[in-house]
Short mmCIF file of C-alpha atoms and ligand atoms in Angstrom, two decimals:
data_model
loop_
_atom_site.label_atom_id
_atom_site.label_comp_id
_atom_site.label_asym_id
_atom_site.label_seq_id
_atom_site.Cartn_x
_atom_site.Cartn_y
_atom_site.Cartn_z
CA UNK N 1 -27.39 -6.47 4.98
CA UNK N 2 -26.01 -9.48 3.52
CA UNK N 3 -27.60 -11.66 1.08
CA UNK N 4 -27.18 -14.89 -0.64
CA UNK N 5 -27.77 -15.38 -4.32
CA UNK N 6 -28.39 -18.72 -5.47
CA UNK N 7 -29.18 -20.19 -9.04
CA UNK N 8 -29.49 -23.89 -8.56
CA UNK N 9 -29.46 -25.57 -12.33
CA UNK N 10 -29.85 -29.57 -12.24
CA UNK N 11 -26.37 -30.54 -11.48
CA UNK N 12 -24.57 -27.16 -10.94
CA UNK N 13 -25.19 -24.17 -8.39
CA UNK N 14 -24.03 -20.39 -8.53
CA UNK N 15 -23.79 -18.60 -5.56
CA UNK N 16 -23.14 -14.73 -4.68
CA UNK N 17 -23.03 -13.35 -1.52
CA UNK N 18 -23.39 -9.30 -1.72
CA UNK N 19 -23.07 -6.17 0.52
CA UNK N 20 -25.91 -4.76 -0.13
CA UNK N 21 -25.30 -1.37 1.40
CA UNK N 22 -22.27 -0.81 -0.39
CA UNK N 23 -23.26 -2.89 -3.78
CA UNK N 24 -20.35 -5.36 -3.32
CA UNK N 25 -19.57 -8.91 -4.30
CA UNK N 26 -18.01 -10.31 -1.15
CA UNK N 27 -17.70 -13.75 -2.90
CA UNK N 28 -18.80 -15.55 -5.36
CA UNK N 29 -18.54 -19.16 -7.47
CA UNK N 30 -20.28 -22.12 -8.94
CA UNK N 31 -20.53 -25.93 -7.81
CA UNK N 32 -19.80 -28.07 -10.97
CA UNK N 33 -21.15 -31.80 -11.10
CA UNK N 34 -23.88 -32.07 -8.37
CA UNK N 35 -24.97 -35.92 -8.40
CA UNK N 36 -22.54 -37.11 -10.91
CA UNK N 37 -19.74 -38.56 -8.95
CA UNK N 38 -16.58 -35.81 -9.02
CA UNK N 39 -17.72 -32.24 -8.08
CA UNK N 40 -15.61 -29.19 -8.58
CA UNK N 41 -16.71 -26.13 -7.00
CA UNK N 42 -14.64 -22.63 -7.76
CA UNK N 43 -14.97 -20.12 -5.35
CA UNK N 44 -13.95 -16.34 -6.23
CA UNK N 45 -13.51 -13.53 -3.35
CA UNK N 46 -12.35 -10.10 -4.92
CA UNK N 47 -8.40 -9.45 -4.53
CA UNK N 48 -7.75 -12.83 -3.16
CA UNK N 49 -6.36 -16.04 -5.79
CA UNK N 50 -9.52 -18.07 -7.08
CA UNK N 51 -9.73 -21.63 -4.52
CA UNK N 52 -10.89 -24.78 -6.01
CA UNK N 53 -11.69 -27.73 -4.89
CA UNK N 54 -13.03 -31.19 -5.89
CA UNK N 55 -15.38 -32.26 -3.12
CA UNK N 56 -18.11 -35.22 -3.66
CA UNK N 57 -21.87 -33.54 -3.86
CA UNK N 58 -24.36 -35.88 -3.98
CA UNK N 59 -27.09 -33.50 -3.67
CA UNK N 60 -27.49 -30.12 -4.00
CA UNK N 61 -27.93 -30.02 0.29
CA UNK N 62 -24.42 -31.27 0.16
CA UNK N 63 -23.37 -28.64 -1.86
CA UNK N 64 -24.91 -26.14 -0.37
CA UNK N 65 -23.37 -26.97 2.92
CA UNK N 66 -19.88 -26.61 0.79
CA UNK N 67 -20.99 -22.94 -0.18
CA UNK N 68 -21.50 -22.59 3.58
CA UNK N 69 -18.50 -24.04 4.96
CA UNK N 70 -15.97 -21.98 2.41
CA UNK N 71 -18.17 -18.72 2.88
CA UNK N 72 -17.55 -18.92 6.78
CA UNK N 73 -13.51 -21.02 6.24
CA UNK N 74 -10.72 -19.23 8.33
CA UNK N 75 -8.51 -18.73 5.01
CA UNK N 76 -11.48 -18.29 2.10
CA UNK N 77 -14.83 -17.29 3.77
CA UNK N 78 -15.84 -13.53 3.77
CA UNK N 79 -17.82 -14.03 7.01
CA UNK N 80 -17.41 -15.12 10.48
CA UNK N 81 -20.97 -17.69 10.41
CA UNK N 82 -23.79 -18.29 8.50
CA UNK N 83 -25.96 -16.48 10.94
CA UNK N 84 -24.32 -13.26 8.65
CA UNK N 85 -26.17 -14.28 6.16
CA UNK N 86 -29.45 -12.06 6.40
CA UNK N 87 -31.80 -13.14 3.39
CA UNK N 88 -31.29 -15.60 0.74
CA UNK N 89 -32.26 -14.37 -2.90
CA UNK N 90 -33.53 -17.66 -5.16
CA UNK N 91 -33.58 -17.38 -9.09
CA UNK N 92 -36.50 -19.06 -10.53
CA UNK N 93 -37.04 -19.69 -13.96
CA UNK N 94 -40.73 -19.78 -13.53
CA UNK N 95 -43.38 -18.19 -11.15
CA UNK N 96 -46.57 -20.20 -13.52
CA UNK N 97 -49.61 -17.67 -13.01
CA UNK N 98 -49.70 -17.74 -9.30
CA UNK N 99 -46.20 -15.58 -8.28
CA UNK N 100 -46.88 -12.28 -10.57
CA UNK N 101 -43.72 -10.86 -8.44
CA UNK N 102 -40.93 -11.70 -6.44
CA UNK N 103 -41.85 -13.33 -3.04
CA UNK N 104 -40.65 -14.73 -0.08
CA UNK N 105 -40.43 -18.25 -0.55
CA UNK N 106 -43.25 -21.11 1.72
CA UNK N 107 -44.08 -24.15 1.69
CA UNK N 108 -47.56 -22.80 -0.16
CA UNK N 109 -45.23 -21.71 -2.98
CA UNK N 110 -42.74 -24.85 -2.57
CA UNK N 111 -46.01 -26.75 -3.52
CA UNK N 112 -47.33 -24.73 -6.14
CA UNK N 113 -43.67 -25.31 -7.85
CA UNK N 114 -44.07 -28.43 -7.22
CA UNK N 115 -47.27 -28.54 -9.60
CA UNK N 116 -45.96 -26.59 -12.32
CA UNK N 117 -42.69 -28.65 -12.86
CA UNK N 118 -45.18 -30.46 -15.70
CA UNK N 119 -44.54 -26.94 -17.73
CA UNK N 120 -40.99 -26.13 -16.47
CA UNK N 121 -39.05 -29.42 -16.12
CA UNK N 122 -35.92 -28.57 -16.69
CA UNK N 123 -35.46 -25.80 -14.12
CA UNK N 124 -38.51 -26.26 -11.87
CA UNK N 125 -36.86 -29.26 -9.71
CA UNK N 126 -33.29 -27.68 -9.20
CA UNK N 127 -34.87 -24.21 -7.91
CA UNK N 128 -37.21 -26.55 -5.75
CA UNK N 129 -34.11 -28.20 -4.18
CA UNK N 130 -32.48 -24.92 -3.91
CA UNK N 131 -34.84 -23.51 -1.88
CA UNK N 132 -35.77 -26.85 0.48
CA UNK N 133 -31.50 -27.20 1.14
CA UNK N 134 -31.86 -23.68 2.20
CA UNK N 135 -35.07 -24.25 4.57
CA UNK N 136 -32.83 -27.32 6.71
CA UNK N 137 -29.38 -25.66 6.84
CA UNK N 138 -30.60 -21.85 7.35
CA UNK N 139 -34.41 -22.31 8.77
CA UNK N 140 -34.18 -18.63 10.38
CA UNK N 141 -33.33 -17.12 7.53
CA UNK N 142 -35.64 -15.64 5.60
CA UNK N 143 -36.03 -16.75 1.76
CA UNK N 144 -37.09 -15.00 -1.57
CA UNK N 145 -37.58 -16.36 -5.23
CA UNK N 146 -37.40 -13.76 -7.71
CA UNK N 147 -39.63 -15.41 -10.90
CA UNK N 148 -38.07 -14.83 -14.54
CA UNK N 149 -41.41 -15.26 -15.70
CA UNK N 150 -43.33 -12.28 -13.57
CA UNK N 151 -41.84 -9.42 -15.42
CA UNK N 152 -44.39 -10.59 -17.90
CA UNK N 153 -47.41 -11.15 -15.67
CA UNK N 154 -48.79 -7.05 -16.86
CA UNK N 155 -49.09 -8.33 -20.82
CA UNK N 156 -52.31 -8.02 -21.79
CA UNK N 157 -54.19 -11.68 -22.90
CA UNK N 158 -54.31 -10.91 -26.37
CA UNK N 159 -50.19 -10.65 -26.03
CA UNK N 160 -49.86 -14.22 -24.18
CA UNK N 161 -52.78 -16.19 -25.72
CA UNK N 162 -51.74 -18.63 -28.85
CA UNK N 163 -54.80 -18.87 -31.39
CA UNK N 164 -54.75 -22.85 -30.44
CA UNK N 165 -58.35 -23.65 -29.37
CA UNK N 166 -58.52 -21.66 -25.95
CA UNK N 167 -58.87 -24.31 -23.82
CA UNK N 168 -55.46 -25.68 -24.50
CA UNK N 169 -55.07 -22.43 -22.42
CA UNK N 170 -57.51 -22.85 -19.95
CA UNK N 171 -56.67 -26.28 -19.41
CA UNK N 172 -53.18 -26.93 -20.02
CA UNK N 173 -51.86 -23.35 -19.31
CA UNK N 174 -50.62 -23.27 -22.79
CA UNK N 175 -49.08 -19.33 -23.01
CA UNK N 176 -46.56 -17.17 -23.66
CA UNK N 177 -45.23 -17.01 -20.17
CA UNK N 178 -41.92 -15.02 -21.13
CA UNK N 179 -38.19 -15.80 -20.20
CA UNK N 180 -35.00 -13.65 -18.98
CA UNK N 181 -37.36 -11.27 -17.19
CA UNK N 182 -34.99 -10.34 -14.48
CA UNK N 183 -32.24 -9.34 -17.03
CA UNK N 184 -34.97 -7.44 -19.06
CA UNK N 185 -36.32 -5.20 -16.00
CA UNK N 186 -33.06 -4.79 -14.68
CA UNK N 187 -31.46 -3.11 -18.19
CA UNK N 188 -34.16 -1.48 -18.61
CA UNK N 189 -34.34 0.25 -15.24
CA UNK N 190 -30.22 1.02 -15.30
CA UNK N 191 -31.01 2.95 -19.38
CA UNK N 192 -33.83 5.12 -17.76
CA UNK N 193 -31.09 5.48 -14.72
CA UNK N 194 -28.11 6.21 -17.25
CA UNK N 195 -29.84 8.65 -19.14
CA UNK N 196 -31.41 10.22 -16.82
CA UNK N 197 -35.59 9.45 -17.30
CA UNK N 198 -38.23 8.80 -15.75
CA UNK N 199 -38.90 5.06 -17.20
CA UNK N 200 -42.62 5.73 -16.57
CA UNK N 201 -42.47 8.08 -19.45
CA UNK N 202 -40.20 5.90 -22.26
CA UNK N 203 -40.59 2.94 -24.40
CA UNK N 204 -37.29 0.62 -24.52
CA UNK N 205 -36.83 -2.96 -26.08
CA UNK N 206 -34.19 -5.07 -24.52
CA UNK N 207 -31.62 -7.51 -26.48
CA UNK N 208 -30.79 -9.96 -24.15
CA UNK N 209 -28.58 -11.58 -26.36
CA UNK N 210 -26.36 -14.43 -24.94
CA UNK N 211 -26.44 -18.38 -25.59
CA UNK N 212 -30.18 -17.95 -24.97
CA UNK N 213 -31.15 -15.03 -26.26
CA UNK N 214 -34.84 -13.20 -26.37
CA UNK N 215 -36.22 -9.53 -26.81
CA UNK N 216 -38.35 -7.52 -24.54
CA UNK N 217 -40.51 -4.54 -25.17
CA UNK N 218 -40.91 -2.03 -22.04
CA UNK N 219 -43.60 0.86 -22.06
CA UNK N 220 -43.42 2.92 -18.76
CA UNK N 221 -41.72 0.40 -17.36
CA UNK N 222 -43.62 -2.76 -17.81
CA UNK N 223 -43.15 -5.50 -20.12
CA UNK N 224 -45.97 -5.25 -22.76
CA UNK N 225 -44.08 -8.31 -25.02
CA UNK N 226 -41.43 -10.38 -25.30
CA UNK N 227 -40.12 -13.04 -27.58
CA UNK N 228 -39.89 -16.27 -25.49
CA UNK N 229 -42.86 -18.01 -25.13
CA UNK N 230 -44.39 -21.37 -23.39
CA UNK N 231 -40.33 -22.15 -23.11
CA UNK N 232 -37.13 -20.59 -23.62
CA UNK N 233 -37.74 -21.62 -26.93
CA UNK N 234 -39.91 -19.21 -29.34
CA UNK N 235 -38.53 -15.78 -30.51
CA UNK N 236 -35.03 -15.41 -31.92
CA UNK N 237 -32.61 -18.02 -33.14
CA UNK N 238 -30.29 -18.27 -30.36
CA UNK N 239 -26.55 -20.50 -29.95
CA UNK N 240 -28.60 -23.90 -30.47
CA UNK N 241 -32.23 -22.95 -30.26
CA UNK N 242 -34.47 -22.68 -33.31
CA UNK N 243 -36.66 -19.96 -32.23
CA UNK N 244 -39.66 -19.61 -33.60
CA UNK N 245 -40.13 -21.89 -36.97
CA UNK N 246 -43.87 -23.11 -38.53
CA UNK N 247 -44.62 -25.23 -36.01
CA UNK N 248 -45.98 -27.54 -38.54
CA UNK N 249 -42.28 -28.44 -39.69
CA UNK N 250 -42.49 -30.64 -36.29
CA UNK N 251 -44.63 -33.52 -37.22
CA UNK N 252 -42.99 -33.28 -40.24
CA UNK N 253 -39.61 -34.14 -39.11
CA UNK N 254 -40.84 -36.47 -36.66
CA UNK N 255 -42.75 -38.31 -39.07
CA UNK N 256 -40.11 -38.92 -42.06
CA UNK N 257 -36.90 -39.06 -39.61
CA UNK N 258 -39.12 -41.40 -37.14
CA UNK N 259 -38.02 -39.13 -34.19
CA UNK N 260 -39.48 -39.32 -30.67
CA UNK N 261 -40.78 -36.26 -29.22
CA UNK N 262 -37.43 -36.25 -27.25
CA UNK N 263 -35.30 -36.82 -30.03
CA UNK N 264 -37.11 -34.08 -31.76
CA UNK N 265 -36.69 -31.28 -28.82
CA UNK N 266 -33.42 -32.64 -28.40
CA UNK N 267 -32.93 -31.29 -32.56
CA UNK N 268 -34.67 -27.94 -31.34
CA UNK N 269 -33.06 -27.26 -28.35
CA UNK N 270 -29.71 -28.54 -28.78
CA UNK N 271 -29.06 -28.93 -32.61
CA UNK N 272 -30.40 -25.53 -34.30
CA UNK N 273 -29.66 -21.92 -34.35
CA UNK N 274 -26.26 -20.64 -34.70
CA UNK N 275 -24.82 -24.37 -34.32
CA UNK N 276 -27.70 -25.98 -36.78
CA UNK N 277 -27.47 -23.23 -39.72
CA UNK N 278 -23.26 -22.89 -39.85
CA UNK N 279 -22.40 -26.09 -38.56
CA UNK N 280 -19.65 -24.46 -37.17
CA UNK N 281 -20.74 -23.59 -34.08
CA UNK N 282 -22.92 -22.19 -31.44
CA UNK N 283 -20.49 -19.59 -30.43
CA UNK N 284 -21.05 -16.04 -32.19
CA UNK N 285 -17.57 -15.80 -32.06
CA UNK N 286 -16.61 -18.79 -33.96
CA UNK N 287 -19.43 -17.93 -36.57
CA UNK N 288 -17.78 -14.78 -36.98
CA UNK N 289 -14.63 -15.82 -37.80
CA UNK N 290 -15.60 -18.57 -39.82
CA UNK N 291 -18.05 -16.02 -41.57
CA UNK N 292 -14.92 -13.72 -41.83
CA UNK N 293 -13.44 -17.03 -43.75
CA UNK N 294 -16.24 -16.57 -46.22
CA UNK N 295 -18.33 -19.64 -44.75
CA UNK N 296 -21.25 -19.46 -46.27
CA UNK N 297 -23.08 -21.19 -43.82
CA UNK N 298 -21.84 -19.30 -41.24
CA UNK N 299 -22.40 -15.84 -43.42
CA UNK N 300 -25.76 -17.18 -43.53
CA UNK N 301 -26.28 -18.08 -39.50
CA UNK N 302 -25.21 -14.27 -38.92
CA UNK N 303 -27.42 -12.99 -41.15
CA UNK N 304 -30.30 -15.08 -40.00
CA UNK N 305 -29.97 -13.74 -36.28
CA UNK N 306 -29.80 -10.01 -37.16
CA UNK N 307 -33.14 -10.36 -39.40
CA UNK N 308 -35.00 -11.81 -37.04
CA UNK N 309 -33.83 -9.07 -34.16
CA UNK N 310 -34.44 -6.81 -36.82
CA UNK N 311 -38.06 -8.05 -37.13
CA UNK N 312 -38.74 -7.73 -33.31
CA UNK N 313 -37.48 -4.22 -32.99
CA UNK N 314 -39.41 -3.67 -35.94
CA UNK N 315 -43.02 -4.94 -34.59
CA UNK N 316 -41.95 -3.73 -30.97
CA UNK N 317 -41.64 -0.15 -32.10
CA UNK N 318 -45.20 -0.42 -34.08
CA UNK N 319 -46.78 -2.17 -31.44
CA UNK N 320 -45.36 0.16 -28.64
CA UNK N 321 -45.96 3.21 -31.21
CA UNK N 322 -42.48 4.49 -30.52
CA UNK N 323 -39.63 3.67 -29.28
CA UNK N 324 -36.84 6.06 -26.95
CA UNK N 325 -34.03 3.57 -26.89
CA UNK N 326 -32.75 0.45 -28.05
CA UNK N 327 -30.37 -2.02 -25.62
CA UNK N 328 -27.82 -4.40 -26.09
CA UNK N 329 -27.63 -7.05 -23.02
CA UNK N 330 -25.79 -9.94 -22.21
CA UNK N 331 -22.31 -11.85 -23.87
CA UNK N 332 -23.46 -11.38 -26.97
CA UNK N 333 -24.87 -8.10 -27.27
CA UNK N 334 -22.79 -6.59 -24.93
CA UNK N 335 -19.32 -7.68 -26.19
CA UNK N 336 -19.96 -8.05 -29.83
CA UNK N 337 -20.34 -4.83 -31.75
CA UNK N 338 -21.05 -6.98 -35.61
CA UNK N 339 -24.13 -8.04 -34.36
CA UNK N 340 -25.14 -4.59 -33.38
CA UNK N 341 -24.08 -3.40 -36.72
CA UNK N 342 -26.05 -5.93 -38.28
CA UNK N 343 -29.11 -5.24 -36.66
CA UNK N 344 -28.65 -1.38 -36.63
CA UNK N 345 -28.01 -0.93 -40.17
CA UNK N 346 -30.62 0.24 -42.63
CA UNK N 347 -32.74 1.33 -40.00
CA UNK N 348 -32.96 5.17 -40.15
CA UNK N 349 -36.96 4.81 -40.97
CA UNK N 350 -37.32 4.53 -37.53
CA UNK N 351 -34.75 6.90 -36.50
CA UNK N 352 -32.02 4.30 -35.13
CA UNK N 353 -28.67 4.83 -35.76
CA UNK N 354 -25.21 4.32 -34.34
CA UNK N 355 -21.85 5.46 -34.02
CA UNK N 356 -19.74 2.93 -35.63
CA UNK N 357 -16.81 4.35 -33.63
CA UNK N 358 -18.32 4.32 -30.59
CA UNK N 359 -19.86 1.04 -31.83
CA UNK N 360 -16.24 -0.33 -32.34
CA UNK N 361 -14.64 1.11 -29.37
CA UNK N 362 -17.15 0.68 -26.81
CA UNK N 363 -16.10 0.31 -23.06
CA UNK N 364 -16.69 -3.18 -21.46
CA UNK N 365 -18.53 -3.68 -18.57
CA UNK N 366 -20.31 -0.41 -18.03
CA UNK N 367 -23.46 1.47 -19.54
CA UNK N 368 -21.98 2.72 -22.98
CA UNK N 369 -23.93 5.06 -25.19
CA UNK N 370 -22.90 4.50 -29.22
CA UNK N 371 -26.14 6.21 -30.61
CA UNK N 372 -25.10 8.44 -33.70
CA UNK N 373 -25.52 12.32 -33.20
CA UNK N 374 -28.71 12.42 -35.64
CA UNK N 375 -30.40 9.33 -34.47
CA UNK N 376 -33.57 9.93 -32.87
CA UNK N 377 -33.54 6.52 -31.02
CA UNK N 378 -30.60 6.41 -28.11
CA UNK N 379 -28.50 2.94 -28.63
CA UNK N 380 -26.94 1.99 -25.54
CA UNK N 381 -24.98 -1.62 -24.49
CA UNK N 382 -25.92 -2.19 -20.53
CA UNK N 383 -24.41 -4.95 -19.18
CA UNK N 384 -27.45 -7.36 -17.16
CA UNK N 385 -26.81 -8.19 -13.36
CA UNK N 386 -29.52 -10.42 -12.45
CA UNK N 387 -27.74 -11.58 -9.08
CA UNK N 388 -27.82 -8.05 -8.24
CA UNK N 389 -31.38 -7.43 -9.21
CA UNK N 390 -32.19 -10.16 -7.32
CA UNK N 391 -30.56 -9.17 -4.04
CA UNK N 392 -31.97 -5.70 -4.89
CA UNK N 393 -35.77 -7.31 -4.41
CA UNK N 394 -34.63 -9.81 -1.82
CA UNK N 395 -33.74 -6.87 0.11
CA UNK N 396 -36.73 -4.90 -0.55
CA UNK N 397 -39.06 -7.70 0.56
CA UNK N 398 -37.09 -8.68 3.24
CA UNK N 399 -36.96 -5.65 4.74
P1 LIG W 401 -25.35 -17.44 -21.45
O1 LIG W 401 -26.62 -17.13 -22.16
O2 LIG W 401 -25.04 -18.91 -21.40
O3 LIG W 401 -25.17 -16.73 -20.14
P2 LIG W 401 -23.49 -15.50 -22.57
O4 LIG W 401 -24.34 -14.37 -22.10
O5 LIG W 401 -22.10 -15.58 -22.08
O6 LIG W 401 -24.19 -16.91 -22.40
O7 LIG W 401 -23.44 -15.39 -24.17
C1 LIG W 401 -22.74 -16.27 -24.98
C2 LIG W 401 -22.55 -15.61 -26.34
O8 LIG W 401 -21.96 -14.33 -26.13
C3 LIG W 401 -21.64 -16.37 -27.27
O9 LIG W 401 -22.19 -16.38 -28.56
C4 LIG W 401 -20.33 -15.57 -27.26
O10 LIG W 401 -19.78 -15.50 -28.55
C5 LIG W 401 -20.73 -14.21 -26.80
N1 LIG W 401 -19.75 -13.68 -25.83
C6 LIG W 401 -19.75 -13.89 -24.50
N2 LIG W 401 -18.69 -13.25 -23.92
C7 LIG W 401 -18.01 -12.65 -24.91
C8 LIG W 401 -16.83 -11.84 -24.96
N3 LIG W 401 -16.14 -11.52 -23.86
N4 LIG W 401 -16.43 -11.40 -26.16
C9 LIG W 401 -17.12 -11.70 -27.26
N5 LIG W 401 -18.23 -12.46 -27.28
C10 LIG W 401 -18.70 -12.93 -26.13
#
């Protein structure tokens, strides 16, 4: 069975096409600059030369219909038509409190997005035209979204209730709704899998630590917390994200600097974290260097972020009442063995500790194990495939 992965974003689009049987990528690549005049689409098939080209996409229809023609092209395509393609396998950011799982995508659900783009603007009307450019150019084919938000949907109230008066809730669906949850069930899934468990029977918290970054704890299996909130934007300082800050420091801003409420997401989305503190940058590997300089900001920035994943593994273990193993996901915590120093150091009260060999001289790209022979917690860096998880329950529902 072959299946299409597709992230739409608001002027980009990632595509995968796998072999499911077998696992395999058959191609893969990304369309650059939808709507703004010069597109640039890169297109990747294993063992061949990367192809790009620099096509006009007005819309993300017209770039889908480039996806299309260079997955079926004589010289780059993988497949003979699109008829090969058996399911396609949408990422959405957010499922609201109607899609609890993964399912195959309507025009009930199209319109349900459609409502909820007041709480998810930024990624609700990309995955929307994702999924209607796939309706007119493959209407036979059958469709799945697979919701980063439904991981989340089995934490109890008292976990996604704010104390704000309750109606804000009621009313304005004001809740932790939880972010990343495809990464998070998929890592924690392959560390049962790696070490052999039954992941009914062991508590895990996830570091999903990239550009965004958030932290998931997972009892039997099912998310009972996680840092990300409403937005992407409560939990951990992350490469320009705040995290979570006295929300009374808002109206504080806004009032002496003047600042719109635009101006003053803009500052929380765009301006804090790693980039705000050091000033140096939003890349962890900038901050390190410059931290490596002696930077003090930038000393600071690193020190910032492994407190406050410190904190979360702290209150996940308490609130979880043990904890089996602790995972490092995604660029950050899967390439960069200072932060899991940082956050693994000084933490033998509750039994984690590493190897800071293994730690050092981890292997990339696959499940590596760098717990320390007397720690009672297993450490382990997975490396995330959402696409994959994604085809995985595209496939499943499909069939
Ligand atoms: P995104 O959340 O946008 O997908 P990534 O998961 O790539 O981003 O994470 C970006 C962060 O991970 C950056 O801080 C960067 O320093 C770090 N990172 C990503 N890839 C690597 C790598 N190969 N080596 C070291 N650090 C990396």
């Amino acid at each position: 069975m072959k299946i299409l992965v597709i992230n739409s974003g608001s002027s980009s689009l990632k595509y995968q096409l796998f072999d499911i049987e077998s696992g395999d990528v058959l191609a893969k690549g990304t369309c650059e600059r939808i709507g703004l005049g010069d597109g640039i689409v890169t297109h990747k098939v294993p063992g061949r030369d990367n192809y790009r080209i620099e096509p006009n996409m007005p819309s993300h229809d017209s770039a889908l219909e480039i996806v299309f023609e260079l997955l079926t092209d004589k010289t780059h395509g993988v497949i003979e038509s699109i008829e090969c393609i058996d399911a396609v396998g949408h990422r959405v950011a957010h499922g609201g409190e109607k899609y609890k799982k993964s399912s195959r995508v309507d025009s009930e659900m199209i319109d349900y997005l459609e409502t909820i783009v007041p709480i998810n603007p930024l990624h609700g009307p990309p995955a929307i035209k994702g999924m209607r450019a796939c309706t007119r150019l493959l209407p036979n084919t059958p469709q799945v979204a697979v919701f980063d938000t439904s991981f989340y949907s089995d934490i109890e109230e008292y976990g996604y209730v704010y104390a704000l008066p309750y109606e804000y809730y009621t009313e304005d669906k004001i809740r932790r709704y939880g972010f990343h949850g495809t990464s998070h069930r998929y890592v924690s899934q392959k560390t049962a899998e790696f070490l052999g468990k039954d992941i009914k029977s062991m508590k895990i918290i996830t570091c999903h630590l990239g550009n965004g970054s958030s932290i998931s704890a997972v009892d039997g299996g099912k998310a009972v917390d996680t840092s990300m909130g409403f937005t992407p934007q409560e939990g951990i300082p992350m490469g320009t994200r705040s995290g979570s800050i006295d929300p009374t420091v808002i109206p504080y801003i806004m009032k002496k600097h003047g600042l719109t409420p635009d101006e003053m997401s803009d500052v929380l989305n765009k301006k804090s974290g790693l980039l705000g503190i050091s000033g140096v940058s939003s890349d962890f590997r900038d901050c390190l260097a410059a931290a490596k300089d002696g930077n003090k900001r930038a000393i600071l920035a690193l020190n910032i972020l492994a407190t406050a994943i410190k904190k979360h593994v702290g209150a996940y273990t308490a609130e979880m009442n043990g904890l089996d193993a602790l995972v490092f996901t995604a660029g950050m915590g899967e390439n960069q063995s200072e932060i899991r120093r940082m956050v693994c150091e000084n933490m033998s009260y509750l039994g984690i500790k590493i190897d800071n060999d293994k730690n050092e001289n981890f292997t990339r790209g696959v499940p590596f194990d760098i717990t320390a022979a007397d720690s009672k917690v297993k450490v382990l860096i997975i490396p995330t495939d959402e696409e994959y998880m994604i085809a995985l329950d595209t496939e499943s529902i499909v069939r």
